[in-house]
Amino acid sequence: MTPNAMGNAANWLGEAGLRPTRQRLALAELLVGDGKHRHVTAESLYEAAQSTGAAVSLATVYNTLRAFCDVGLLQEVTVDGSKSYFDTNTHDHPHFYWEDEGHLTDAPSDQLVIARVPDAPRGAEIASVDVVIRLRKTT
């Protein structure tokens, strides 16, 4: 990685108050080093880390992604109740899930209109509304 990528990663961790361990820095560089938003799974981030020679286990990747989510650096997007994607763009926005290819992309926020959501049951409040639009390629 470039010095700029390392700086981006260190700043990203520092702004969240996370100690920049070697593993966190290596994964942060892959996530935000180039300044672009991305969607990753734990497995895809692990493979990317392995390809750069970073010495991290899959368990470390899972734990680090969870820590990044806990401090608000990442947004977790769950698809099909079992597959999680991690998004570096933490602002509220919809997603396209490409079923044929198994990947997630951002959908245009300015085209989404939600006029009303159901009232929360008594004793509960709505914490968030996630919008995942599932797509299949047409033949």
mmCIF file of C-alpha atoms in Angstrom:
data_model
loop_
_atom_site.group_PDB
_atom_site.id
_atom_site.type_symbol
_atom_site.label_atom_id
_atom_site.label_comp_id
_atom_site.label_asym_id
_atom_site.label_seq_id
_atom_site.Cartn_x
_atom_site.Cartn_y
_atom_site.Cartn_z
ATOM 1 C CA MET A 1 0.000 0.000 0.000
ATOM 2 C CA THR A 2 1.020 3.575 -0.541
ATOM 3 C CA PRO A 3 1.874 5.986 2.288
ATOM 4 C CA ASN A 4 -1.363 7.846 1.461
ATOM 5 C CA ALA A 5 -3.366 4.625 1.888
ATOM 6 C CA MET A 6 -1.689 3.978 5.235
ATOM 7 C CA GLY A 7 -2.486 7.538 6.302
ATOM 8 C CA ASN A 8 -6.126 7.197 5.253
ATOM 9 C CA ALA A 9 -6.402 3.958 7.231
ATOM 10 C CA ALA A 10 -4.737 5.392 10.335
ATOM 11 C CA ASN A 11 -6.922 8.523 10.227
ATOM 12 C CA TRP A 12 -10.064 6.411 9.780
ATOM 13 C CA LEU A 13 -9.221 4.352 12.863
ATOM 14 C CA GLY A 14 -8.113 7.378 14.856
ATOM 15 C CA GLU A 15 -11.323 9.306 14.199
ATOM 16 C CA ALA A 16 -13.243 6.401 15.725
ATOM 17 C CA GLY A 17 -10.907 6.135 18.706
ATOM 18 C CA LEU A 18 -9.621 2.694 17.739
ATOM 19 C CA ARG A 19 -6.049 1.721 18.506
ATOM 20 C CA PRO A 20 -4.224 1.140 15.198
ATOM 21 C CA THR A 21 -2.994 -2.430 15.647
ATOM 22 C CA ARG A 22 -1.109 -4.071 12.796
ATOM 23 C CA GLN A 23 -4.148 -6.174 11.822
ATOM 24 C CA ARG A 24 -6.598 -3.272 12.023
ATOM 25 C CA LEU A 25 -4.329 -1.096 9.902
ATOM 26 C CA ALA A 26 -3.891 -3.825 7.285
ATOM 27 C CA LEU A 27 -7.655 -4.345 6.984
ATOM 28 C CA ALA A 28 -8.435 -0.611 7.141
ATOM 29 C CA GLU A 29 -6.018 0.010 4.260
ATOM 30 C CA LEU A 30 -7.932 -2.506 2.153
ATOM 31 C CA LEU A 31 -11.259 -0.938 3.115
ATOM 32 C CA VAL A 32 -10.549 2.800 2.860
ATOM 33 C CA GLY A 33 -6.953 3.225 1.742
ATOM 34 C CA ASP A 34 -7.905 4.490 -1.711
ATOM 35 C CA GLY A 35 -10.707 6.714 -0.380
ATOM 36 C CA LYS A 36 -13.436 4.831 -2.258
ATOM 37 C CA HIS A 37 -16.479 3.172 -0.716
ATOM 38 C CA ARG A 38 -16.819 -0.576 -0.986
ATOM 39 C CA HIS A 39 -18.923 -3.529 0.087
ATOM 40 C CA VAL A 40 -17.086 -6.587 1.381
ATOM 41 C CA THR A 41 -17.831 -9.862 3.063
ATOM 42 C CA ALA A 42 -15.537 -11.199 5.759
ATOM 43 C CA GLU A 43 -14.397 -13.849 3.311
ATOM 44 C CA SER A 44 -13.652 -11.410 0.488
ATOM 45 C CA LEU A 45 -11.709 -9.129 2.848
ATOM 46 C CA TYR A 46 -9.775 -12.131 4.180
ATOM 47 C CA GLU A 47 -8.859 -13.163 0.615
ATOM 48 C CA ALA A 48 -7.760 -9.608 -0.206
ATOM 49 C CA ALA A 49 -5.638 -9.505 2.945
ATOM 50 C CA GLN A 50 -4.037 -12.834 2.076
ATOM 51 C CA SER A 51 -3.201 -11.589 -1.413
ATOM 52 C CA THR A 52 -1.289 -8.645 0.081
ATOM 53 C CA GLY A 53 0.613 -10.890 2.477
ATOM 54 C CA ALA A 54 -1.115 -9.571 5.607
ATOM 55 C CA ALA A 55 -0.896 -12.087 8.432
ATOM 56 C CA VAL A 56 -4.518 -12.159 9.605
ATOM 57 C CA SER A 57 -6.788 -15.089 10.293
ATOM 58 C CA LEU A 58 -10.406 -15.288 9.176
ATOM 59 C CA ALA A 59 -11.430 -15.051 12.851
ATOM 60 C CA THR A 60 -9.447 -11.814 13.160
ATOM 61 C CA VAL A 61 -11.201 -10.434 10.084
ATOM 62 C CA TYR A 62 -14.614 -11.240 11.595
ATOM 63 C CA ASN A 63 -13.658 -9.708 14.958
ATOM 64 C CA THR A 64 -12.199 -6.611 13.332
ATOM 65 C CA LEU A 65 -15.243 -6.067 11.123
ATOM 66 C CA ARG A 66 -17.441 -6.343 14.227
ATOM 67 C CA ALA A 67 -15.252 -3.786 16.056
ATOM 68 C CA PHE A 68 -15.439 -1.424 13.058
ATOM 69 C CA CYS A 69 -19.247 -1.738 13.047
ATOM 70 C CA ASP A 70 -19.460 -1.193 16.811
ATOM 71 C CA VAL A 71 -17.758 2.212 16.527
ATOM 72 C CA GLY A 72 -19.681 3.247 13.407
ATOM 73 C CA LEU A 73 -16.929 2.861 10.798
ATOM 74 C CA LEU A 74 -18.895 0.263 8.838
ATOM 75 C CA GLN A 75 -22.538 -0.514 8.206
ATOM 76 C CA GLU A 76 -23.548 -4.182 8.186
ATOM 77 C CA VAL A 77 -26.054 -5.142 5.502
ATOM 78 C CA THR A 78 -27.575 -8.598 5.917
ATOM 79 C CA VAL A 79 -28.871 -10.399 2.855
ATOM 80 C CA ASP A 80 -31.037 -13.522 3.096
ATOM 81 C CA GLY A 81 -30.673 -13.536 6.885
ATOM 82 C CA SER A 82 -27.343 -15.312 6.736
ATOM 83 C CA LYS A 83 -24.928 -13.411 4.495
ATOM 84 C CA SER A 84 -23.487 -10.137 5.742
ATOM 85 C CA TYR A 85 -21.844 -7.424 3.705
ATOM 86 C CA PHE A 86 -19.927 -4.564 5.276
ATOM 87 C CA ASP A 87 -20.254 -1.120 3.724
ATOM 88 C CA THR A 88 -17.768 1.709 4.239
ATOM 89 C CA ASN A 89 -20.526 4.209 3.391
ATOM 90 C CA THR A 90 -22.343 4.554 6.703
ATOM 91 C CA HIS A 91 -24.898 7.125 5.546
ATOM 92 C CA ASP A 92 -28.464 5.859 5.082
ATOM 93 C CA HIS A 93 -28.828 4.607 1.522
ATOM 94 C CA PRO A 94 -30.465 1.713 -0.349
ATOM 95 C CA HIS A 95 -28.646 -1.218 -1.921
ATOM 96 C CA PHE A 96 -28.989 -3.469 -4.929
ATOM 97 C CA TYR A 97 -28.265 -7.132 -4.267
ATOM 98 C CA TRP A 98 -27.317 -8.879 -7.506
ATOM 99 C CA GLU A 99 -28.637 -12.391 -6.866
ATOM 100 C CA ASP A 100 -27.012 -13.986 -9.921
ATOM 101 C CA GLU A 101 -23.564 -12.732 -8.977
ATOM 102 C CA GLY A 102 -23.919 -12.541 -5.188
ATOM 103 C CA HIS A 103 -22.709 -8.997 -4.696
ATOM 104 C CA LEU A 104 -23.994 -5.745 -3.264
ATOM 105 C CA THR A 105 -23.864 -2.253 -4.766
ATOM 106 C CA ASP A 106 -25.291 1.112 -3.788
ATOM 107 C CA ALA A 107 -28.642 2.078 -5.281
ATOM 108 C CA PRO A 108 -29.410 5.726 -6.068
ATOM 109 C CA SER A 109 -30.807 7.344 -2.916
ATOM 110 C CA ASP A 110 -32.437 10.176 -4.810
ATOM 111 C CA GLN A 111 -34.746 7.716 -6.587
ATOM 112 C CA LEU A 112 -36.030 6.058 -3.408
ATOM 113 C CA VAL A 113 -39.232 7.402 -1.898
ATOM 114 C CA ILE A 114 -40.632 5.882 1.285
ATOM 115 C CA ALA A 115 -43.865 7.663 2.072
ATOM 116 C CA ARG A 116 -44.686 5.848 5.289
ATOM 117 C CA VAL A 117 -43.498 2.976 7.420
ATOM 118 C CA PRO A 118 -45.717 1.082 9.851
ATOM 119 C CA ASP A 119 -45.928 2.378 13.408
ATOM 120 C CA ALA A 120 -43.670 0.542 15.835
ATOM 121 C CA PRO A 121 -45.469 -1.679 18.329
ATOM 122 C CA ARG A 122 -46.041 -0.293 21.813
ATOM 123 C CA GLY A 123 -42.813 -0.270 23.807
ATOM 124 C CA ALA A 124 -40.577 -0.236 20.714
ATOM 125 C CA GLU A 125 -39.072 2.358 18.418
ATOM 126 C CA ILE A 126 -37.822 2.082 14.853
ATOM 127 C CA ALA A 127 -34.024 2.028 14.937
ATOM 128 C CA SER A 128 -33.496 1.978 11.176
ATOM 129 C CA VAL A 129 -35.019 0.939 7.880
ATOM 130 C CA ASP A 130 -32.821 -1.077 5.532
ATOM 131 C CA VAL A 131 -33.681 -1.230 1.852
ATOM 132 C CA VAL A 132 -32.166 -4.031 -0.199
ATOM 133 C CA ILE A 133 -33.510 -4.346 -3.728
ATOM 134 C CA ARG A 134 -32.849 -7.806 -5.167
ATOM 135 C CA LEU A 135 -31.981 -7.960 -8.845
ATOM 136 C CA ARG A 136 -31.711 -10.741 -11.421
ATOM 137 C CA LYS A 137 -30.342 -10.289 -14.895
ATOM 138 C CA THR A 138 -32.941 -10.550 -17.616
ATOM 139 C CA THR A 139 -32.434 -12.925 -20.505
#
